[in-house]
């Protein structure tokens, strides 16, 4: 009984210290002015070509056939999205979070995915000619599939698709 009481007392002490640390060490919140938020939106066949969407949020958005050609999606969040047959030709997704996204039959020609997180995403039959995946985090299985059809050199970065994927 005494051991249980000491464990409980220790847990309470840890919680009190954690609360005091948060109160005594305030940090300013990082607010984003004019953040674009299209979470859970139906954006099917919308035209965002050549639009500045830096830091935009597209969580669980329906984006079939959406046109992002030449768009700046740097540091954007595209999770749980559907981009079937979408056009991302020449788009910049540097540092973007593209987790659990379906990019089947998408046009990814010359798209920049440098330092992007592309986990649990699908690229079946997507055109990746000239796409740059340098330092991107991609599932091994998807990399092996992408390497089978990797070709071209990105006109902006000068990096070949095969090299950026680490194809052998």
Tab-separated table of N, CA and C in Angstrom:
chain	number	residue	atom	x	y	z
A	1	UNK	N	0.820	-1.187	0.000
A	1	UNK	CA	0.000	0.000	0.000
A	1	UNK	C	0.866	1.255	0.000
A	2	UNK	N	1.950	1.220	0.738
A	2	UNK	CA	2.843	2.368	0.847
A	2	UNK	C	3.529	2.649	-0.491
A	3	UNK	N	3.890	1.579	-1.238
A	3	UNK	CA	4.539	1.758	-2.543
A	3	UNK	C	3.592	2.414	-3.543
A	4	UNK	N	2.327	2.023	-3.520
A	4	UNK	CA	1.329	2.605	-4.420
A	4	UNK	C	1.150	4.088	-4.119
A	5	UNK	N	1.112	4.440	-2.835
A	5	UNK	CA	0.971	5.838	-2.441
A	5	UNK	C	2.172	6.655	-2.898
A	6	UNK	N	3.388	6.114	-2.783
A	6	UNK	CA	4.598	6.828	-3.218
A	6	UNK	C	4.614	7.020	-4.742
A	7	UNK	N	4.179	6.016	-5.491
A	7	UNK	CA	4.108	6.151	-6.946
A	7	UNK	C	3.090	7.225	-7.332
A	8	UNK	N	1.951	7.211	-6.673
A	8	UNK	CA	0.918	8.210	-6.924
A	8	UNK	C	1.428	9.609	-6.589
A	9	UNK	N	2.096	9.749	-5.460
A	9	UNK	CA	2.661	11.032	-5.035
A	9	UNK	C	3.717	11.511	-6.036
A	10	UNK	N	4.537	10.581	-6.528
A	10	UNK	CA	5.550	10.923	-7.528
A	10	UNK	C	4.922	11.407	-8.818
A	11	UNK	N	3.847	10.761	-9.248
A	11	UNK	CA	3.147	11.164	-10.464
A	11	UNK	C	2.550	12.557	-10.317
A	12	UNK	N	1.952	12.836	-9.172
A	12	UNK	CA	1.389	14.166	-8.906
A	12	UNK	C	2.491	15.212	-8.924
A	13	UNK	N	3.633	14.908	-8.335
A	13	UNK	CA	4.764	15.840	-8.294
A	13	UNK	C	5.266	16.140	-9.709
A	14	UNK	N	5.362	15.106	-10.547
A	14	UNK	CA	5.803	15.303	-11.935
A	14	UNK	C	4.822	16.192	-12.687
A	15	UNK	N	3.531	15.963	-12.514
A	15	UNK	CA	2.515	16.791	-13.174
A	15	UNK	C	2.599	18.242	-12.711
A	16	UNK	N	2.789	18.460	-11.416
A	16	UNK	CA	2.905	19.832	-10.890
A	16	UNK	C	4.127	20.517	-11.467
A	17	UNK	N	5.258	19.802	-11.537
A	17	UNK	CA	6.477	20.388	-12.106
A	17	UNK	C	6.299	20.712	-13.589
A	18	UNK	N	5.612	19.852	-14.315
A	18	UNK	CA	5.376	20.106	-15.738
A	18	UNK	C	4.518	21.346	-15.941
A	19	UNK	N	3.473	21.490	-15.135
A	19	UNK	CA	2.607	22.667	-15.233
A	19	UNK	C	3.383	23.924	-14.878
A	20	UNK	N	4.184	23.868	-13.837
A	20	UNK	CA	4.993	25.030	-13.446
A	20	UNK	C	5.996	25.395	-14.537
A	21	UNK	N	6.593	24.399	-15.183
A	21	UNK	CA	7.557	24.671	-16.246
A	21	UNK	C	6.877	25.389	-17.413
A	22	UNK	N	5.679	24.958	-17.767
A	22	UNK	CA	4.941	25.602	-18.862
A	22	UNK	C	4.576	27.035	-18.487
A	23	UNK	N	4.141	27.236	-17.261
A	23	UNK	CA	3.744	28.578	-16.812
A	23	UNK	C	4.949	29.507	-16.714
A	24	UNK	N	6.044	29.017	-16.213
A	24	UNK	CA	7.230	29.854	-15.982
A	24	UNK	C	8.067	30.082	-17.238
A	25	UNK	N	7.853	29.310	-18.280
A	25	UNK	CA	8.657	29.413	-19.490
A	25	UNK	C	7.757	29.641	-20.704
A	26	UNK	N	7.039	30.753	-20.742
A	26	UNK	CA	6.125	30.979	-21.872
A	26	UNK	C	6.899	31.265	-23.157
A	27	UNK	N	6.399	30.717	-24.236
A	27	UNK	CA	6.963	30.949	-25.555
A	27	UNK	C	5.880	31.593	-26.424
A	28	UNK	N	6.246	32.550	-27.259
A	28	UNK	CA	5.226	33.155	-28.127
A	28	UNK	C	4.707	32.145	-29.140
A	29	UNK	N	3.439	32.207	-29.406
A	29	UNK	CA	2.829	31.325	-30.395
A	29	UNK	C	3.238	31.773	-31.788
A	30	UNK	N	3.476	30.817	-32.645
A	30	UNK	CA	3.834	31.136	-34.016
A	30	UNK	C	2.562	31.219	-34.841
A	31	UNK	N	2.053	32.394	-34.993
A	31	UNK	CA	0.817	32.597	-35.753
A	31	UNK	C	1.169	32.862	-37.207
A	32	UNK	N	0.383	32.305	-38.095
A	32	UNK	CA	0.564	32.561	-39.512
A	32	UNK	C	-0.534	33.494	-39.980
A	33	UNK	N	-0.106	34.597	-40.520
A	33	UNK	CA	-1.061	35.564	-41.038
A	33	UNK	C	-1.510	35.088	-42.415
A	34	UNK	N	-2.798	35.195	-42.661
A	34	UNK	CA	-3.383	34.827	-43.952
A	34	UNK	C	-3.100	33.379	-44.361
A	35	UNK	N	-3.145	32.458	-43.418
A	35	UNK	CA	-2.928	31.057	-43.727
A	35	UNK	C	-4.077	30.531	-44.575
A	36	UNK	N	-3.723	29.817	-45.613
A	36	UNK	CA	-4.706	29.238	-46.510
A	36	UNK	C	-5.116	27.890	-45.930
A	37	UNK	N	-6.398	27.697	-45.669
A	37	UNK	CA	-6.857	26.453	-45.076
A	37	UNK	C	-8.034	25.895	-45.879
A	38	UNK	N	-7.743	24.796	-46.600
A	38	UNK	CA	-8.765	24.122	-47.389
A	38	UNK	C	-9.028	22.724	-46.822
A	39	UNK	N	-8.929	22.557	-45.516
A	39	UNK	CA	-9.153	21.253	-44.897
A	39	UNK	C	-10.573	20.782	-45.142
A	40	UNK	N	-10.691	19.512	-45.509
A	40	UNK	CA	-11.978	18.862	-45.767
A	40	UNK	C	-12.806	19.532	-46.865
A	41	UNK	N	-12.158	20.281	-47.734
A	41	UNK	CA	-12.884	21.000	-48.791
A	41	UNK	C	-12.956	20.169	-50.068
A	42	UNK	N	-13.976	20.405	-50.852
A	42	UNK	CA	-14.090	19.796	-52.166
A	42	UNK	C	-13.512	20.791	-53.174
A	43	UNK	N	-12.312	20.479	-53.643
A	43	UNK	CA	-11.607	21.352	-54.589
A	43	UNK	C	-11.482	20.686	-55.952
A	44	UNK	N	-12.368	19.765	-56.233
A	44	UNK	CA	-12.323	19.004	-57.466
A	44	UNK	C	-12.351	19.938	-58.674
A	45	UNK	N	-11.367	19.728	-59.568
A	45	UNK	CA	-11.238	20.477	-60.833
A	45	UNK	C	-11.038	21.981	-60.646
A	46	UNK	N	-10.601	22.427	-59.487
A	46	UNK	CA	-10.322	23.855	-59.268
A	46	UNK	C	-9.004	24.239	-59.932
A	47	UNK	N	-8.845	25.511	-60.234
A	47	UNK	CA	-7.629	26.007	-60.875
A	47	UNK	C	-6.839	26.875	-59.900
A	48	UNK	N	-5.707	26.318	-59.412
A	48	UNK	CA	-4.784	27.050	-58.550
A	48	UNK	C	-3.463	27.279	-59.280
A	49	UNK	N	-3.484	27.239	-60.611
A	49	UNK	CA	-2.243	27.355	-61.374
A	49	UNK	C	-1.538	28.681	-61.074
A	50	UNK	N	-0.228	28.572	-60.887
A	50	UNK	CA	0.662	29.709	-60.637
A	50	UNK	C	0.218	30.556	-59.440
A	51	UNK	N	-0.367	29.915	-58.442
A	51	UNK	CA	-0.832	30.601	-57.233
A	51	UNK	C	0.172	30.414	-56.105
A	52	UNK	N	0.341	31.433	-55.272
A	52	UNK	CA	1.207	31.345	-54.102
A	52	UNK	C	0.406	30.723	-52.960
A	53	UNK	N	0.689	29.460	-52.647
A	53	UNK	CA	-0.018	28.721	-51.601
A	53	UNK	C	0.951	28.272	-50.510
A	54	UNK	N	1.992	29.061	-50.278
A	54	UNK	CA	3.017	28.718	-49.287
A	54	UNK	C	2.370	28.473	-47.927
A	55	UNK	N	2.700	27.314	-47.339
A	55	UNK	CA	2.186	26.980	-46.016
A	55	UNK	C	0.710	26.652	-45.979
A	56	UNK	N	0.087	26.490	-47.127
A	56	UNK	CA	-1.343	26.188	-47.176
A	56	UNK	C	-1.656	24.822	-46.587
A	57	UNK	N	-2.872	24.684	-46.095
A	57	UNK	CA	-3.315	23.431	-45.484
A	57	UNK	C	-4.434	22.830	-46.329
A	58	UNK	N	-4.192	21.590	-46.772
A	58	UNK	CA	-5.156	20.875	-47.604
A	58	UNK	C	-5.389	19.489	-46.994
A	59	UNK	N	-5.815	19.439	-45.754
A	59	UNK	CA	-5.997	18.178	-45.045
A	59	UNK	C	-7.323	17.544	-45.452
A	60	UNK	N	-7.247	16.285	-45.884
A	60	UNK	CA	-8.425	15.506	-46.293
A	60	UNK	C	-9.260	16.230	-47.343
A	61	UNK	N	-8.592	16.954	-48.220
A	61	UNK	CA	-9.300	17.676	-49.284
A	61	UNK	C	-9.471	16.787	-50.516
A	62	UNK	N	-10.570	16.939	-51.188
A	62	UNK	CA	-10.866	16.240	-52.441
A	62	UNK	C	-10.355	17.116	-53.572
A	63	UNK	N	-9.260	16.659	-54.244
A	63	UNK	CA	-8.609	17.488	-55.257
A	63	UNK	C	-8.445	16.757	-56.583
A	64	UNK	N	-9.398	15.924	-56.935
A	64	UNK	CA	-9.343	15.209	-58.216
A	64	UNK	C	-9.359	16.231	-59.356
A	65	UNK	N	-8.403	16.081	-60.270
A	65	UNK	CA	-8.367	16.936	-61.444
A	65	UNK	C	-8.021	18.387	-61.159
A	66	UNK	N	-7.587	18.702	-59.960
A	66	UNK	CA	-7.242	20.079	-59.611
A	66	UNK	C	-5.949	20.489	-60.310
A	67	UNK	N	-5.879	21.748	-60.740
A	67	UNK	CA	-4.722	22.261	-61.453
A	67	UNK	C	-3.860	23.098	-60.518
A	68	UNK	N	-2.681	22.547	-60.167
A	68	UNK	CA	-1.694	23.263	-59.355
A	68	UNK	C	-0.455	23.575	-60.198
A	69	UNK	N	-0.588	23.621	-61.507
A	69	UNK	CA	0.566	23.842	-62.373
A	69	UNK	C	1.287	25.126	-61.982
A	70	UNK	N	2.603	25.008	-61.730
A	70	UNK	CA	3.428	26.158	-61.401
A	70	UNK	C	3.131	26.798	-60.054
A	71	UNK	N	2.291	26.183	-59.234
A	71	UNK	CA	1.929	26.759	-57.927
A	71	UNK	C	3.083	26.617	-56.933
A	72	UNK	N	3.155	27.548	-56.005
A	72	UNK	CA	4.148	27.484	-54.944
A	72	UNK	C	3.485	26.901	-53.703
A	73	UNK	N	3.745	25.624	-53.447
A	73	UNK	CA	3.194	24.908	-52.304
A	73	UNK	C	4.300	24.600	-51.286
A	74	UNK	N	5.293	25.467	-51.208
A	74	UNK	CA	6.373	25.278	-50.260
A	74	UNK	C	5.807	25.189	-48.845
A	75	UNK	N	6.257	24.169	-48.115
A	75	UNK	CA	5.833	23.922	-46.725
A	75	UNK	C	4.325	23.742	-46.564
A	76	UNK	N	3.640	23.385	-47.618
A	76	UNK	CA	2.197	23.131	-47.537
A	76	UNK	C	1.946	21.786	-46.860
A	77	UNK	N	0.738	21.614	-46.360
A	77	UNK	CA	0.331	20.363	-45.728
A	77	UNK	C	-0.786	19.756	-46.570
A	78	UNK	N	-0.472	18.630	-47.195
A	78	UNK	CA	-1.451	17.921	-48.012
A	78	UNK	C	-1.545	16.502	-47.457
A	79	UNK	N	-2.292	16.294	-46.421
A	79	UNK	CA	-2.413	14.967	-45.837
A	79	UNK	C	-3.796	14.399	-46.101
A	80	UNK	N	-3.833	13.089	-46.270
A	80	UNK	CA	-5.083	12.369	-46.522
A	80	UNK	C	-5.847	12.932	-47.720
A	81	UNK	N	-5.128	13.504	-48.668
A	81	UNK	CA	-5.775	14.122	-49.823
A	81	UNK	C	-5.889	13.184	-51.002
A	82	UNK	N	-6.787	13.521	-51.900
A	82	UNK	CA	-6.976	12.764	-53.139
A	82	UNK	C	-6.652	13.694	-54.299
A	83	UNK	N	-5.545	13.390	-54.995
A	83	UNK	CA	-5.106	14.196	-56.128
A	83	UNK	C	-5.079	13.347	-57.406
A	84	UNK	N	-6.083	12.522	-57.582
A	84	UNK	CA	-6.174	11.705	-58.791
A	84	UNK	C	-6.237	12.618	-60.012
A	85	UNK	N	-5.396	12.320	-60.991
A	85	UNK	CA	-5.370	13.063	-62.252
A	85	UNK	C	-5.188	14.568	-62.060
A	86	UNK	N	-4.556	14.954	-60.972
A	86	UNK	CA	-4.278	16.376	-60.727
A	86	UNK	C	-3.061	16.806	-61.542
A	87	UNK	N	-2.964	18.091	-61.809
A	87	UNK	CA	-1.845	18.638	-62.560
A	87	UNK	C	-0.972	19.456	-61.619
A	88	UNK	N	0.215	18.922	-61.309
A	88	UNK	CA	1.178	19.637	-60.471
A	88	UNK	C	2.449	19.941	-61.258
A	89	UNK	N	2.324	20.013	-62.573
A	89	UNK	CA	3.502	20.242	-63.409
A	89	UNK	C	4.197	21.541	-63.010
A	90	UNK	N	5.492	21.419	-62.701
A	90	UNK	CA	6.295	22.588	-62.354
A	90	UNK	C	5.974	23.200	-61.003
A	91	UNK	N	5.161	22.542	-60.198
A	91	UNK	CA	4.830	23.073	-58.868
A	91	UNK	C	6.014	22.894	-57.924
A	92	UNK	N	6.100	23.758	-56.924
A	92	UNK	CA	7.169	23.681	-55.926
A	92	UNK	C	6.571	23.203	-54.608
A	93	UNK	N	6.922	21.982	-54.209
A	93	UNK	CA	6.457	21.406	-52.951
A	93	UNK	C	7.631	21.195	-51.999
A	94	UNK	N	8.596	22.096	-52.036
A	94	UNK	CA	9.749	21.997	-51.148
A	94	UNK	C	9.289	22.016	-49.696
A	95	UNK	N	9.733	21.015	-48.943
A	95	UNK	CA	9.408	20.951	-47.523
A	95	UNK	C	7.963	20.635	-47.212
A	96	UNK	N	7.183	20.257	-48.207
A	96	UNK	CA	5.755	19.990	-47.995
A	96	UNK	C	5.547	18.652	-47.284
A	97	UNK	N	4.441	18.550	-46.574
A	97	UNK	CA	4.023	17.301	-45.949
A	97	UNK	C	2.932	16.705	-46.823
A	98	UNK	N	3.282	15.616	-47.516
A	98	UNK	CA	2.359	14.959	-48.439
A	98	UNK	C	2.175	13.527	-47.922
A	99	UNK	N	1.470	13.383	-46.832
A	99	UNK	CA	1.312	12.109	-46.151
A	99	UNK	C	-0.055	11.507	-46.448
A	100	UNK	N	-0.061	10.222	-46.839
A	100	UNK	CA	-1.294	9.500	-47.152
A	100	UNK	C	-2.097	10.178	-48.266
A	101	UNK	N	-1.400	10.555	-49.323
A	101	UNK	CA	-2.027	11.245	-50.451
A	101	UNK	C	-2.016	10.321	-51.676
A	102	UNK	N	-3.106	10.315	-52.391
A	102	UNK	CA	-3.210	9.530	-53.620
A	102	UNK	C	-2.912	10.447	-54.801
A	103	UNK	N	-1.799	10.159	-55.487
A	103	UNK	CA	-1.377	10.952	-56.643
A	103	UNK	C	-1.424	10.109	-57.918
A	104	UNK	N	-2.316	9.138	-57.960
A	104	UNK	CA	-2.416	8.261	-59.119
A	104	UNK	C	-2.799	9.059	-60.363
A	105	UNK	N	-2.116	8.751	-61.463
A	105	UNK	CA	-2.349	9.391	-62.762
A	105	UNK	C	-2.150	10.904	-62.728
A	106	UNK	N	-1.416	11.397	-61.774
A	106	UNK	CA	-1.168	12.840	-61.675
A	106	UNK	C	-0.027	13.251	-62.604
A	107	UNK	N	-0.048	14.500	-63.034
A	107	UNK	CA	1.029	15.072	-63.836
A	107	UNK	C	2.000	15.739	-62.863
A	108	UNK	N	3.142	15.089	-62.645
A	108	UNK	CA	4.167	15.606	-61.734
A	108	UNK	C	5.430	16.000	-62.502
A	109	UNK	N	5.284	16.311	-63.782
A	109	UNK	CA	6.438	16.715	-64.592
A	109	UNK	C	7.090	17.950	-63.983
A	110	UNK	N	8.406	17.855	-63.793
A	110	UNK	CA	9.219	18.977	-63.312
A	110	UNK	C	8.783	19.521	-61.949
A	111	UNK	N	8.053	18.731	-61.190
A	111	UNK	CA	7.640	19.147	-59.845
A	111	UNK	C	8.829	19.038	-58.905
A	112	UNK	N	8.947	19.967	-57.975
A	112	UNK	CA	10.041	19.955	-57.003
A	112	UNK	C	9.500	19.473	-55.659
A	113	UNK	N	10.019	18.314	-55.214
A	113	UNK	CA	9.650	17.724	-53.934
A	113	UNK	C	10.839	17.731	-52.973
A	114	UNK	N	11.766	18.664	-53.128
A	114	UNK	CA	12.961	18.698	-52.298
A	114	UNK	C	12.591	18.795	-50.824
A	115	UNK	N	13.166	17.890	-50.025
A	115	UNK	CA	12.964	17.846	-48.571
A	115	UNK	C	11.494	17.684	-48.165
A	116	UNK	N	10.684	17.165	-49.060
A	116	UNK	CA	9.269	16.923	-48.740
A	116	UNK	C	9.121	15.574	-48.035
A	117	UNK	N	8.056	15.436	-47.290
A	117	UNK	CA	7.719	14.165	-46.650
A	117	UNK	C	6.565	13.562	-47.437
A	118	UNK	N	6.844	12.442	-48.109
A	118	UNK	CA	5.875	11.815	-48.996
A	118	UNK	C	5.526	10.409	-48.500
A	119	UNK	N	5.333	10.259	-47.217
A	119	UNK	CA	5.092	8.957	-46.630
A	119	UNK	C	3.679	8.461	-46.881
A	120	UNK	N	3.576	7.158	-47.053
A	120	UNK	CA	2.304	6.468	-47.264
A	120	UNK	C	1.475	7.076	-48.396
A	121	UNK	N	2.161	7.661	-49.375
A	121	UNK	CA	1.484	8.249	-50.532
A	121	UNK	C	1.677	7.344	-51.739
A	122	UNK	N	0.747	7.424	-52.693
A	122	UNK	CA	0.781	6.582	-53.889
A	122	UNK	C	0.993	7.436	-55.132
A	123	UNK	N	1.795	6.879	-56.065
A	123	UNK	CA	2.120	7.583	-57.301
A	123	UNK	C	1.859	6.699	-58.519
A	124	UNK	N	0.873	5.793	-58.458
A	124	UNK	CA	0.636	4.860	-59.551
A	124	UNK	C	0.286	5.603	-60.835
A	125	UNK	N	1.048	5.287	-61.885
A	125	UNK	CA	0.859	5.857	-63.220
A	125	UNK	C	0.999	7.380	-63.254
A	126	UNK	N	1.647	7.963	-62.258
A	126	UNK	CA	1.916	9.407	-62.290
A	126	UNK	C	3.107	9.677	-63.200
A	127	UNK	N	3.060	10.772	-63.938
A	127	UNK	CA	4.167	11.166	-64.806
A	127	UNK	C	5.156	11.961	-63.964
A	128	UNK	N	6.333	11.361	-63.703
A	128	UNK	CA	7.337	12.006	-62.840
A	128	UNK	C	8.534	12.507	-63.639
A	129	UNK	N	8.396	12.668	-64.930
A	129	UNK	CA	9.491	13.128	-65.781
A	129	UNK	C	10.030	14.464	-65.271
A	130	UNK	N	11.309	14.503	-64.944
A	130	UNK	CA	11.947	15.738	-64.496
A	130	UNK	C	11.630	16.147	-63.068
A	131	UNK	N	10.901	15.324	-62.327
A	131	UNK	CA	10.590	15.671	-60.928
A	131	UNK	C	11.856	15.542	-60.070
A	132	UNK	N	11.999	16.413	-59.092
A	132	UNK	CA	13.158	16.397	-58.195
A	132	UNK	C	12.705	15.986	-56.799
A	133	UNK	N	13.181	14.816	-56.353
A	133	UNK	CA	12.836	14.264	-55.045
A	133	UNK	C	14.023	14.342	-54.071
A	134	UNK	N	14.958	15.249	-54.299
A	134	UNK	CA	16.154	15.331	-53.479
A	134	UNK	C	15.812	15.487	-51.998
A	135	UNK	N	16.400	14.606	-51.182
A	135	UNK	CA	16.230	14.612	-49.723
A	135	UNK	C	14.778	14.477	-49.273
A	136	UNK	N	13.918	13.949	-50.138
A	136	UNK	CA	12.520	13.709	-49.762
A	136	UNK	C	12.437	12.381	-49.013
A	137	UNK	N	11.496	12.299	-48.116
A	137	UNK	CA	11.249	11.074	-47.358
A	137	UNK	C	10.100	10.335	-48.035
A	138	UNK	N	10.435	9.179	-48.650
A	138	UNK	CA	9.462	8.404	-49.425
A	138	UNK	C	9.576	6.941	-49.001
A	139	UNK	N	8.468	6.245	-48.931
A	139	UNK	CA	8.486	4.824	-48.602
A	139	UNK	C	9.321	4.059	-49.625
A	140	UNK	N	10.093	3.075	-49.158
A	140	UNK	CA	10.982	2.312	-50.049
A	140	UNK	C	10.234	1.679	-51.213
A	141	UNK	N	9.085	1.122	-50.923
A	141	UNK	CA	8.318	0.468	-51.990
A	141	UNK	C	7.954	1.471	-53.087
A	142	UNK	N	7.520	2.664	-52.715
A	142	UNK	CA	7.180	3.684	-53.704
A	142	UNK	C	8.425	4.122	-54.476
A	143	UNK	N	9.573	4.230	-53.787
A	143	UNK	CA	10.814	4.598	-54.485
A	143	UNK	C	11.140	3.562	-55.547
A	144	UNK	N	11.002	2.275	-55.214
A	144	UNK	CA	11.311	1.236	-56.206
A	144	UNK	C	10.378	1.333	-57.415
A	145	UNK	N	9.102	1.633	-57.172
A	145	UNK	CA	8.168	1.805	-58.291
A	145	UNK	C	8.489	3.056	-59.097
A	146	UNK	N	8.839	4.133	-58.417
A	146	UNK	CA	9.172	5.380	-59.108
A	146	UNK	C	10.443	5.231	-59.936
A	147	UNK	N	11.420	4.494	-59.409
A	147	UNK	CA	12.682	4.310	-60.135
A	147	UNK	C	12.484	3.574	-61.452
A	148	UNK	N	11.466	2.718	-61.535
A	148	UNK	CA	11.192	1.978	-62.773
A	148	UNK	C	10.849	2.903	-63.934
A	149	UNK	N	10.317	4.075	-63.644
A	149	UNK	CA	9.926	4.982	-64.729
A	149	UNK	C	10.543	6.377	-64.610
A	150	UNK	N	11.537	6.518	-63.735
A	150	UNK	CA	12.193	7.820	-63.536
A	150	UNK	C	12.998	8.209	-64.773
A	151	UNK	N	12.786	9.449	-65.219
A	151	UNK	CA	13.549	9.969	-66.347
A	151	UNK	C	13.514	11.490	-66.304
A	152	UNK	N	14.410	12.087	-67.043
A	152	UNK	CA	14.408	13.539	-67.191
A	152	UNK	C	15.222	14.267	-66.135
A	153	UNK	N	15.389	15.553	-66.388
A	153	UNK	CA	16.136	16.449	-65.507
A	153	UNK	C	15.254	17.644	-65.196
A	154	UNK	N	15.195	18.012	-63.940
A	154	UNK	CA	14.363	19.147	-63.539
A	154	UNK	C	14.978	20.432	-64.091
A	155	UNK	N	14.207	21.238	-64.826
A	155	UNK	CA	14.754	22.450	-65.449
A	155	UNK	C	15.127	23.544	-64.444
A	156	UNK	N	14.571	23.510	-63.246
A	156	UNK	CA	14.882	24.537	-62.244
A	156	UNK	C	16.096	24.148	-61.409
A	157	UNK	N	16.112	22.897	-60.915
A	157	UNK	CA	17.192	22.463	-60.020
A	157	UNK	C	18.360	21.829	-60.758
A	158	UNK	N	18.122	21.356	-61.992
A	158	UNK	CA	19.177	20.698	-62.763
A	158	UNK	C	19.485	19.286	-62.286
A	159	UNK	N	18.649	18.716	-61.441
A	159	UNK	CA	18.858	17.384	-60.884
A	159	UNK	C	18.020	16.378	-61.666
A	160	UNK	N	18.619	15.228	-61.967
A	160	UNK	CA	17.868	14.183	-62.681
A	160	UNK	C	16.934	13.476	-61.692
A	161	UNK	N	15.814	13.043	-62.202
A	161	UNK	CA	14.835	12.346	-61.370
A	161	UNK	C	15.447	11.087	-60.767
A	162	UNK	N	16.183	10.327	-61.565
A	162	UNK	CA	16.814	9.092	-61.074
A	162	UNK	C	17.770	9.389	-59.930
A	163	UNK	N	18.611	10.409	-60.088
A	163	UNK	CA	19.567	10.751	-59.024
A	163	UNK	C	18.861	11.215	-57.767
A	164	UNK	N	17.797	11.994	-57.920
A	164	UNK	CA	17.101	12.527	-56.753
A	164	UNK	C	16.389	11.428	-55.955
A	165	UNK	N	16.021	10.332	-56.637
A	165	UNK	CA	15.395	9.197	-55.965
A	165	UNK	C	16.417	8.187	-55.445
A	166	UNK	N	17.680	8.344	-55.870
A	166	UNK	CA	18.711	7.392	-55.463
A	166	UNK	C	18.579	6.055	-56.179
A	167	UNK	N	18.069	6.085	-57.414
A	167	UNK	CA	17.881	4.853	-58.178
A	167	UNK	C	19.238	4.233	-58.500
A	168	UNK	N	19.270	2.894	-58.513
A	168	UNK	CA	20.526	2.187	-58.814
A	168	UNK	C	20.507	1.624	-60.186
